């Protein structure tokens, strides 16, 4: 048995560290937190200074038992979890759960998983920082209090099964308010005038220094230009420079990976964690932009070696965000000399982004020369302005340029040809194009992170979970929208002739933008009205600052919780007792046929229309679900009335009616007790019988094509086509097939071998279904198995055993006691 037990929170991290420490050290993983607040009840004793009631998670019982055994046999236990508050709390929970003592426990931290860093950490251990633990406990308990007390209020006043959270609710508020800004936005148009002049054989593009409010004004100006001379009035040349951005923090990495790689915030963190745990980058949850002296030395060598001395400019950046921990480092490669790494595509792309950002931060400014030429129009006060930019020295731009979230038109400037003041220019064409003001941009995941950081809401460890949570709760959806076609006018002057035309463009198209759902808007409005403090940006930021102060030992965590809880709890009680129900109800009008009021509101299963009121048995209201593309705030009376045309019979197929309707999951066809979803492009109001038959037959064919191979002697074993390719199904368990295998050629026994192979099971399975651990065969017949999550290897073995021929199963079954 090793004298030293090192405990980390992930298996990948354990594997990397064990390779550095060698003999005498056993490195084990806790697989994250080993205990949490009790799930039953509040889990916090409010009357006893908010004492938490922690319990070991059922799925961690075996892990804790094994670690206890190893810790008891070891001379020294090294707690090597992450260096942030969450990591410190994991170490503290391990200390408590394993019954460790100060004499044989040491806490070590490191910013990167490299051999020198690990050796240095071992040489400089410390004790568990209780202030960091208390800050994490305060956050966890406060969030439990808010969720536990607010959620029942939402069940009572809005709809069952809803939930609320302290940071999540504020994030939803940002998205809802932006959507309302967009809904209330009144677009106005103006005419932008752009000319294409000539100087010798060169072309010069110039824009008028004024926009015209009306079609008439723009046309009148072009009439002036018909016979006008165009003369260069002034030429001004100014040097300028661009400086590189600071190395990545968590939020800037999430933003840039979204812009440049198309990664979601959650995906960025998953890939970054993988890179960190394999020793390729430094710790990925940080708000610091500092680089260590070692890193700067490595960057210096890489820059001078690859690009030369003139490209080097050493910089130290200062963090602007509140509560930033300057002692930590920015996210950077652990070995900057490694420009590329091995791994999958996502790993390589994110690493490349981090490497370029780190290197560019220590490179010289880019040097530019900006030229502005002003061109007068004879007989007019307006002037054209031509701008050009020349890159004199590329500097950091040689490898990297930061992306932006701006959605403005392309304003990239090129070079201007040689010109002289007083020179008269020729004219190719002058266009006055109608342009429209644009509503504020909807949030992407990246721009939402940026906004949360600006407001001081959340910390590096909370951005990704917050954004994932509001989408899981269906308060917000991230999606693409096609936009609509719009006409615009263009007035052109060419060869001294004015022409007009109407062109068409698509506007309002959105890609991966965040939209509030109806339930998200209703819940937001209710919380904003009844719990203004919880929804206040400044208050939420102040709570984050108090967590920082707890971590620094400046304030007591239980005092902070008491100050928060007393007024909050009083607010909950008053709201639960006295507030009105919230449903987002809108009266759209009166149905001309029945004379009944037509409403839209949130119902038990989501947004719906309601025709009529009251509970009279003979006069009950009629309900209809809104379509997925319809919103409570924007649906019209006519659109809501159309919903009552459904369900509708579109025709017959195989002597059975085809009925089109809208359900919880969208429009569908019901035929012979089979349900077939309509496609996005199909309108349930107009879809034809022929189209419905086509969709029904397509579903039947998809069902047939799903089966690659089945085994009559054992129907539980099937080889199927899935979204990510062929896979194996045995009972309730799904298994990946090894690469290069032809599924059609597999025998039953080979399928069972794949399922039973520990290597196959240990790789993890994204298709894995929830399994039920069963007792031995003879006992199972008498008594149902209790639900229990099986470990991957055991689940695989069980599936294979269950599917094996009966004789083998009988032989393996234990004897009765």
PDB file of N, CA and C in Angstrom, residues 72-148:
ATOM      1  N   UNK A  72      -7.083   5.389   5.488  1.00  0.00           N
ATOM      2  CA  UNK A  72      -6.730   4.762   6.769  1.00  0.00           C
ATOM      3  C   UNK A  72      -5.371   4.070   6.677  1.00  0.00           C
ATOM      4  N   UNK A  73      -5.079   3.500   5.501  1.00  0.00           N
ATOM      5  CA  UNK A  73      -3.827   2.762   5.322  1.00  0.00           C
ATOM      6  C   UNK A  73      -2.654   3.679   4.970  1.00  0.00           C
ATOM      7  N   UNK A  74      -2.941   4.913   4.537  1.00  0.00           N
ATOM      8  CA  UNK A  74      -1.876   5.823   4.093  1.00  0.00           C
ATOM      9  C   UNK A  74      -1.262   6.586   5.261  1.00  0.00           C
ATOM     10  N   UNK A  75      -0.004   6.971   5.089  1.00  0.00           N
ATOM     11  CA  UNK A  75       0.662   7.801   6.102  1.00  0.00           C
ATOM     12  C   UNK A  75       0.247   9.261   5.967  1.00  0.00           C
ATOM     13  N   UNK A  76      -0.011   9.692   4.720  1.00  0.00           N
ATOM     14  CA  UNK A  76      -0.378  11.087   4.468  1.00  0.00           C
ATOM     15  C   UNK A  76      -1.412  11.151   3.339  1.00  0.00           C
ATOM     16  N   UNK A  77      -2.435  11.987   3.551  1.00  0.00           N
ATOM     17  CA  UNK A  77      -3.458  12.209   2.520  1.00  0.00           C
ATOM     18  C   UNK A  77      -3.283  13.626   1.974  1.00  0.00           C
ATOM     19  N   UNK A  78      -3.142  13.722   0.672  1.00  0.00           N
ATOM     20  CA  UNK A  78      -2.963  15.009   0.001  1.00  0.00           C
ATOM     21  C   UNK A  78      -4.245  15.351  -0.754  1.00  0.00           C
ATOM     22  N   UNK A  79      -4.902  16.412  -0.340  1.00  0.00           N
ATOM     23  CA  UNK A  79      -6.133  16.851  -1.009  1.00  0.00           C
ATOM     24  C   UNK A  79      -5.737  17.812  -2.129  1.00  0.00           C
ATOM     25  N   UNK A  80      -5.918  17.374  -3.374  1.00  0.00           N
ATOM     26  CA  UNK A  80      -5.393  18.127  -4.521  1.00  0.00           C
ATOM     27  C   UNK A  80      -6.510  18.553  -5.480  1.00  0.00           C
ATOM     28  N   UNK A  81      -7.650  18.928  -4.928  1.00  0.00           N
ATOM     29  CA  UNK A  81      -8.757  19.399  -5.760  1.00  0.00           C
ATOM     30  C   UNK A  81      -8.455  20.802  -6.288  1.00  0.00           C
ATOM     31  N   UNK A  82      -9.311  21.291  -7.191  1.00  0.00           N
ATOM     32  CA  UNK A  82      -9.082  22.588  -7.829  1.00  0.00           C
ATOM     33  C   UNK A  82      -8.897  23.708  -6.808  1.00  0.00           C
ATOM     34  N   UNK A  83      -8.297  24.790  -7.289  1.00  0.00           N
ATOM     35  CA  UNK A  83      -7.886  25.864  -6.379  1.00  0.00           C
ATOM     36  C   UNK A  83      -8.998  26.879  -6.085  1.00  0.00           C
ATOM     37  N   UNK A  84     -10.153  26.781  -6.756  1.00  0.00           N
ATOM     38  CA  UNK A  84     -11.211  27.766  -6.506  1.00  0.00           C
ATOM     39  C   UNK A  84     -12.075  27.339  -5.320  1.00  0.00           C
ATOM     40  N   UNK A  85     -13.141  28.104  -5.069  1.00  0.00           N
ATOM     41  CA  UNK A  85     -13.998  27.836  -3.892  1.00  0.00           C
ATOM     42  C   UNK A  85     -14.652  26.464  -3.969  1.00  0.00           C
ATOM     43  N   UNK A  86     -15.073  26.092  -5.167  1.00  0.00           N
ATOM     44  CA  UNK A  86     -15.723  24.795  -5.338  1.00  0.00           C
ATOM     45  C   UNK A  86     -14.734  23.674  -5.026  1.00  0.00           C
ATOM     46  N   UNK A  87     -13.508  23.819  -5.514  1.00  0.00           N
ATOM     47  CA  UNK A  87     -12.469  22.824  -5.243  1.00  0.00           C
ATOM     48  C   UNK A  87     -12.123  22.754  -3.765  1.00  0.00           C
ATOM     49  N   UNK A  88     -12.063  23.922  -3.119  1.00  0.00           N
ATOM     50  CA  UNK A  88     -11.752  23.970  -1.678  1.00  0.00           C
ATOM     51  C   UNK A  88     -12.851  23.263  -0.885  1.00  0.00           C
ATOM     52  N   UNK A  89     -14.111  23.481  -1.307  1.00  0.00           N
ATOM     53  CA  UNK A  89     -15.237  22.842  -0.623  1.00  0.00           C
ATOM     54  C   UNK A  89     -15.193  21.330  -0.798  1.00  0.00           C
ATOM     55  N   UNK A  90     -14.812  20.863  -1.994  1.00  0.00           N
ATOM     56  CA  UNK A  90     -14.695  19.406  -2.211  1.00  0.00           C
ATOM     57  C   UNK A  90     -13.662  18.817  -1.252  1.00  0.00           C
ATOM     58  N   UNK A  91     -12.519  19.519  -1.099  1.00  0.00           N
ATOM     59  CA  UNK A  91     -11.483  19.043  -0.169  1.00  0.00           C
ATOM     60  C   UNK A  91     -12.010  18.990   1.256  1.00  0.00           C
ATOM     61  N   UNK A  92     -12.745  20.023   1.660  1.00  0.00           N
ATOM     62  CA  UNK A  92     -13.279  20.076   3.025  1.00  0.00           C
ATOM     63  C   UNK A  92     -14.292  18.955   3.247  1.00  0.00           C
ATOM     64  N   UNK A  93     -15.167  18.723   2.258  1.00  0.00           N
ATOM     65  CA  UNK A  93     -16.153  17.647   2.384  1.00  0.00           C
ATOM     66  C   UNK A  93     -15.457  16.283   2.449  1.00  0.00           C
ATOM     67  N   UNK A  94     -14.378  16.121   1.701  1.00  0.00           N
ATOM     68  CA  UNK A  94     -13.604  14.874   1.781  1.00  0.00           C
ATOM     69  C   UNK A  94     -12.989  14.714   3.166  1.00  0.00           C
ATOM     70  N   UNK A  95     -12.433  15.812   3.681  1.00  0.00           N
ATOM     71  CA  UNK A  95     -11.826  15.796   5.019  1.00  0.00           C
ATOM     72  C   UNK A  95     -12.855  15.338   6.056  1.00  0.00           C
ATOM     73  N   UNK A  96     -14.054  15.881   5.979  1.00  0.00           N
ATOM     74  CA  UNK A  96     -15.113  15.550   6.937  1.00  0.00           C
ATOM     75  C   UNK A  96     -15.642  14.128   6.718  1.00  0.00           C
ATOM     76  N   UNK A  97     -15.908  13.776   5.461  1.00  0.00           N
ATOM     77  CA  UNK A  97     -16.529  12.478   5.155  1.00  0.00           C
ATOM     78  C   UNK A  97     -15.594  11.302   5.425  1.00  0.00           C
ATOM     79  N   UNK A  98     -14.288  11.520   5.190  1.00  0.00           N
ATOM     80  CA  UNK A  98     -13.323  10.426   5.364  1.00  0.00           C
ATOM     81  C   UNK A  98     -12.778  10.353   6.792  1.00  0.00           C
ATOM     82  N   UNK A  99     -13.202  11.307   7.630  1.00  0.00           N
ATOM     83  CA  UNK A  99     -12.723  11.317   9.013  1.00  0.00           C
ATOM     84  C   UNK A  99     -11.228  11.562   9.115  1.00  0.00           C
ATOM     85  N   UNK A 100     -10.698  12.494   8.295  1.00  0.00           N
ATOM     86  CA  UNK A 100      -9.269  12.773   8.279  1.00  0.00           C
ATOM     87  C   UNK A 100      -8.868  13.633   9.473  1.00  0.00           C
ATOM     88  N   UNK A 101      -7.576  13.644   9.770  1.00  0.00           N
ATOM     89  CA  UNK A 101      -7.044  14.480  10.863  1.00  0.00           C
ATOM     90  C   UNK A 101      -6.012  15.455  10.298  1.00  0.00           C
ATOM     91  N   UNK A 102      -5.785  16.543  11.018  1.00  0.00           N
ATOM     92  CA  UNK A 102      -4.816  17.553  10.566  1.00  0.00           C
ATOM     93  C   UNK A 102      -3.415  16.966  10.444  1.00  0.00           C
ATOM     94  N   UNK A 103      -3.089  16.033  11.353  1.00  0.00           N
ATOM     95  CA  UNK A 103      -1.732  15.481  11.397  1.00  0.00           C
ATOM     96  C   UNK A 103      -1.369  14.729  10.111  1.00  0.00           C
ATOM     97  N   UNK A 104      -2.334  14.063   9.512  1.00  0.00           N
ATOM     98  CA  UNK A 104      -2.017  13.265   8.328  1.00  0.00           C
ATOM     99  C   UNK A 104      -2.753  13.751   7.072  1.00  0.00           C
ATOM    100  N   UNK A 105      -3.067  15.076   7.036  1.00  0.00           N
ATOM    101  CA  UNK A 105      -3.739  15.648   5.862  1.00  0.00           C
ATOM    102  C   UNK A 105      -3.045  16.928   5.425  1.00  0.00           C
ATOM    103  N   UNK A 106      -2.802  17.055   4.137  1.00  0.00           N
ATOM    104  CA  UNK A 106      -2.237  18.289   3.592  1.00  0.00           C
ATOM    105  C   UNK A 106      -3.039  18.713   2.361  1.00  0.00           C
ATOM    106  N   UNK A 107      -3.193  20.010   2.209  1.00  0.00           N
ATOM    107  CA  UNK A 107      -3.916  20.562   1.063  1.00  0.00           C
ATOM    108  C   UNK A 107      -2.898  21.154   0.086  1.00  0.00           C
ATOM    109  N   UNK A 108      -2.998  20.765  -1.182  1.00  0.00           N
ATOM    110  CA  UNK A 108      -2.081  21.317  -2.185  1.00  0.00           C
ATOM    111  C   UNK A 108      -2.893  21.903  -3.347  1.00  0.00           C
ATOM    112  N   UNK A 109      -2.379  22.985  -3.919  1.00  0.00           N
ATOM    113  CA  UNK A 109      -3.038  23.616  -5.070  1.00  0.00           C
ATOM    114  C   UNK A 109      -2.008  23.927  -6.148  1.00  0.00           C
ATOM    115  N   UNK A 110      -2.499  24.004  -7.392  1.00  0.00           N
ATOM    116  CA  UNK A 110      -1.618  24.317  -8.526  1.00  0.00           C
ATOM    117  C   UNK A 110      -2.481  24.910  -9.623  1.00  0.00           C
ATOM    118  N   UNK A 111      -1.881  25.773 -10.445  1.00  0.00           N
ATOM    119  CA  UNK A 111      -2.609  26.430 -11.533  1.00  0.00           C
ATOM    120  C   UNK A 111      -2.547  25.632 -12.827  1.00  0.00           C
ATOM    121  N   UNK A 112      -1.615  24.678 -12.876  1.00  0.00           N
ATOM    122  CA  UNK A 112      -1.440  23.888 -14.092  1.00  0.00           C
ATOM    123  C   UNK A 112      -1.015  22.487 -13.698  1.00  0.00           C
ATOM    124  N   UNK A 113      -1.328  21.504 -14.529  1.00  0.00           N
ATOM    125  CA  UNK A 113      -0.964  20.119 -14.209  1.00  0.00           C
ATOM    126  C   UNK A 113       0.282  19.759 -15.011  1.00  0.00           C
ATOM    127  N   UNK A 114       1.426  20.193 -14.483  1.00  0.00           N
ATOM    128  CA  UNK A 114       2.730  19.853 -15.051  1.00  0.00           C
ATOM    129  C   UNK A 114       3.578  19.284 -13.928  1.00  0.00           C
ATOM    130  N   UNK A 115       4.620  18.578 -14.293  1.00  0.00           N
ATOM    131  CA  UNK A 115       5.462  17.951 -13.271  1.00  0.00           C
ATOM    132  C   UNK A 115       6.062  18.987 -12.316  1.00  0.00           C
ATOM    133  N   UNK A 116       6.635  20.103 -12.820  1.00  0.00           N
ATOM    134  CA  UNK A 116       7.194  21.099 -11.887  1.00  0.00           C
ATOM    135  C   UNK A 116       6.131  21.683 -10.961  1.00  0.00           C
ATOM    136  N   UNK A 117       4.931  21.931 -11.499  1.00  0.00           N
ATOM    137  CA  UNK A 117       3.865  22.524 -10.682  1.00  0.00           C
ATOM    138  C   UNK A 117       3.421  21.567  -9.590  1.00  0.00           C
ATOM    139  N   UNK A 118       3.295  20.275  -9.921  1.00  0.00           N
ATOM    140  CA  UNK A 118       2.853  19.283  -8.927  1.00  0.00           C
ATOM    141  C   UNK A 118       3.941  19.109  -7.860  1.00  0.00           C
ATOM    142  N   UNK A 119       5.191  19.013  -8.275  1.00  0.00           N
ATOM    143  CA  UNK A 119       6.304  18.864  -7.319  1.00  0.00           C
ATOM    144  C   UNK A 119       6.383  20.077  -6.398  1.00  0.00           C
ATOM    145  N   UNK A 120       6.174  21.262  -6.965  1.00  0.00           N
ATOM    146  CA  UNK A 120       6.204  22.495  -6.179  1.00  0.00           C
ATOM    147  C   UNK A 120       5.060  22.519  -5.166  1.00  0.00           C
ATOM    148  N   UNK A 121       3.888  22.040  -5.584  1.00  0.00           N
ATOM    149  CA  UNK A 121       2.732  21.997  -4.682  1.00  0.00           C
ATOM    150  C   UNK A 121       2.992  21.042  -3.510  1.00  0.00           C
ATOM    151  N   UNK A 122       3.587  19.887  -3.809  1.00  0.00           N
ATOM    152  CA  UNK A 122       3.917  18.907  -2.759  1.00  0.00           C
ATOM    153  C   UNK A 122       4.913  19.512  -1.765  1.00  0.00           C
ATOM    154  N   UNK A 123       5.825  20.313  -2.298  1.00  0.00           N
ATOM    155  CA  UNK A 123       6.856  20.932  -1.439  1.00  0.00           C
ATOM    156  C   UNK A 123       6.303  22.088  -0.617  1.00  0.00           C
ATOM    157  N   UNK A 124       5.139  22.637  -1.036  1.00  0.00           N
ATOM    158  CA  UNK A 124       4.562  23.795  -0.335  1.00  0.00           C
ATOM    159  C   UNK A 124       3.087  23.588  -0.009  1.00  0.00           C
ATOM    160  N   UNK A 125       2.807  22.597   0.856  1.00  0.00           N
ATOM    161  CA  UNK A 125       1.400  22.336   1.192  1.00  0.00           C
ATOM    162  C   UNK A 125       0.850  23.410   2.130  1.00  0.00           C
ATOM    163  N   UNK A 126      -0.458  23.415   2.281  1.00  0.00           N
ATOM    164  CA  UNK A 126      -1.105  24.313   3.243  1.00  0.00           C
ATOM    165  C   UNK A 126      -2.275  23.575   3.865  1.00  0.00           C
ATOM    166  N   UNK A 127      -3.033  24.251   4.708  1.00  0.00           N
ATOM    167  CA  UNK A 127      -4.241  23.654   5.280  1.00  0.00           C
ATOM    168  C   UNK A 127      -5.445  24.103   4.456  1.00  0.00           C
ATOM    169  N   UNK A 128      -6.575  23.487   4.714  1.00  0.00           N
ATOM    170  CA  UNK A 128      -7.809  23.868   4.005  1.00  0.00           C
ATOM    171  C   UNK A 128      -8.174  25.298   4.396  1.00  0.00           C
ATOM    172  N   UNK A 129      -8.468  26.114   3.390  1.00  0.00           N
ATOM    173  CA  UNK A 129      -8.847  27.514   3.619  1.00  0.00           C
ATOM    174  C   UNK A 129     -10.337  27.566   3.939  1.00  0.00           C
ATOM    175  N   UNK A 130     -10.651  27.701   5.248  1.00  0.00           N
ATOM    176  CA  UNK A 130     -12.065  27.665   5.679  1.00  0.00           C
ATOM    177  C   UNK A 130     -12.854  28.857   5.154  1.00  0.00           C
ATOM    178  N   UNK A 131     -12.190  29.971   4.894  1.00  0.00           N
ATOM    179  CA  UNK A 131     -12.903  31.142   4.355  1.00  0.00           C
ATOM    180  C   UNK A 131     -13.443  30.836   2.954  1.00  0.00           C
ATOM    181  N   UNK A 132     -12.627  30.173   2.134  1.00  0.00           N
ATOM    182  CA  UNK A 132     -13.089  29.790   0.797  1.00  0.00           C
ATOM    183  C   UNK A 132     -14.246  28.799   0.896  1.00  0.00           C
ATOM    184  N   UNK A 133     -14.139  27.858   1.827  1.00  0.00           N
ATOM    185  CA  UNK A 133     -15.199  26.873   2.047  1.00  0.00           C
ATOM    186  C   UNK A 133     -16.486  27.565   2.469  1.00  0.00           C
ATOM    187  N   UNK A 134     -16.364  28.517   3.386  1.00  0.00           N
ATOM    188  CA  UNK A 134     -17.548  29.241   3.867  1.00  0.00           C
ATOM    189  C   UNK A 134     -18.223  30.034   2.746  1.00  0.00           C
ATOM    190  N   UNK A 135     -17.414  30.599   1.844  1.00  0.00           N
ATOM    191  CA  UNK A 135     -17.987  31.344   0.712  1.00  0.00           C
ATOM    192  C   UNK A 135     -18.793  30.407  -0.181  1.00  0.00           C
ATOM    193  N   UNK A 136     -18.262  29.195  -0.391  1.00  0.00           N
ATOM    194  CA  UNK A 136     -18.992  28.223  -1.210  1.00  0.00           C
ATOM    195  C   UNK A 136     -20.247  27.748  -0.478  1.00  0.00           C
ATOM    196  N   UNK A 137     -20.127  27.513   0.831  1.00  0.00           N
ATOM    197  CA  UNK A 137     -21.298  27.089   1.600  1.00  0.00           C
ATOM    198  C   UNK A 137     -22.387  28.160   1.578  1.00  0.00           C
ATOM    199  N   UNK A 138     -21.970  29.408   1.722  1.00  0.00           N
ATOM    200  CA  UNK A 138     -22.933  30.513   1.724  1.00  0.00           C
ATOM    201  C   UNK A 138     -23.681  30.564   0.398  1.00  0.00           C
ATOM    202  N   UNK A 139     -22.947  30.429  -0.708  1.00  0.00           N
ATOM    203  CA  UNK A 139     -23.601  30.439  -2.037  1.00  0.00           C
ATOM    204  C   UNK A 139     -24.571  29.266  -2.161  1.00  0.00           C
ATOM    205  N   UNK A 140     -24.115  28.083  -1.769  1.00  0.00           N
ATOM    206  CA  UNK A 140     -24.947  26.879  -1.906  1.00  0.00           C
ATOM    207  C   UNK A 140     -26.208  26.986  -1.059  1.00  0.00           C
ATOM    208  N   UNK A 141     -26.054  27.431   0.189  1.00  0.00           N
ATOM    209  CA  UNK A 141     -27.201  27.527   1.093  1.00  0.00           C
ATOM    210  C   UNK A 141     -28.154  28.633   0.654  1.00  0.00           C
ATOM    211  N   UNK A 142     -27.610  29.779   0.273  1.00  0.00           N
ATOM    212  CA  UNK A 142     -28.463  30.878  -0.163  1.00  0.00           C
ATOM    213  C   UNK A 142     -29.269  30.473  -1.404  1.00  0.00           C
ATOM    214  N   UNK A 143     -28.599  29.800  -2.343  1.00  0.00           N
ATOM    215  CA  UNK A 143     -29.303  29.365  -3.545  1.00  0.00           C
ATOM    216  C   UNK A 143     -30.357  28.309  -3.219  1.00  0.00           C
ATOM    217  N   UNK A 144     -30.096  27.452  -2.242  1.00  0.00           N
ATOM    218  CA  UNK A 144     -31.101  26.474  -1.804  1.00  0.00           C
ATOM    219  C   UNK A 144     -32.295  27.196  -1.170  1.00  0.00           C
ATOM    220  N   UNK A 145     -32.023  28.189  -0.337  1.00  0.00           N
ATOM    221  CA  UNK A 145     -33.102  28.943   0.315  1.00  0.00           C
ATOM    222  C   UNK A 145     -33.999  29.630  -0.719  1.00  0.00           C
ATOM    223  N   UNK A 146     -33.357  30.271  -1.702  1.00  0.00           N
ATOM    224  CA  UNK A 146     -34.126  30.980  -2.733  1.00  0.00           C
ATOM    225  C   UNK A 146     -34.958  29.998  -3.543  1.00  0.00           C
ATOM    226  N   UNK A 147     -34.318  28.928  -4.012  1.00  0.00           N
ATOM    227  CA  UNK A 147     -35.034  27.943  -4.819  1.00  0.00           C
ATOM    228  C   UNK A 147     -36.135  27.245  -4.044  1.00  0.00           C
ATOM    229  N   UNK A 148     -35.852  26.873  -2.800  1.00  0.00           N
ATOM    230  CA  UNK A 148     -36.792  26.114  -1.980  1.00  0.00           C
ATOM    231  C   UNK A 148     -38.021  26.941  -1.618  1.00  0.00           C
TER     232      UNK A 148
END
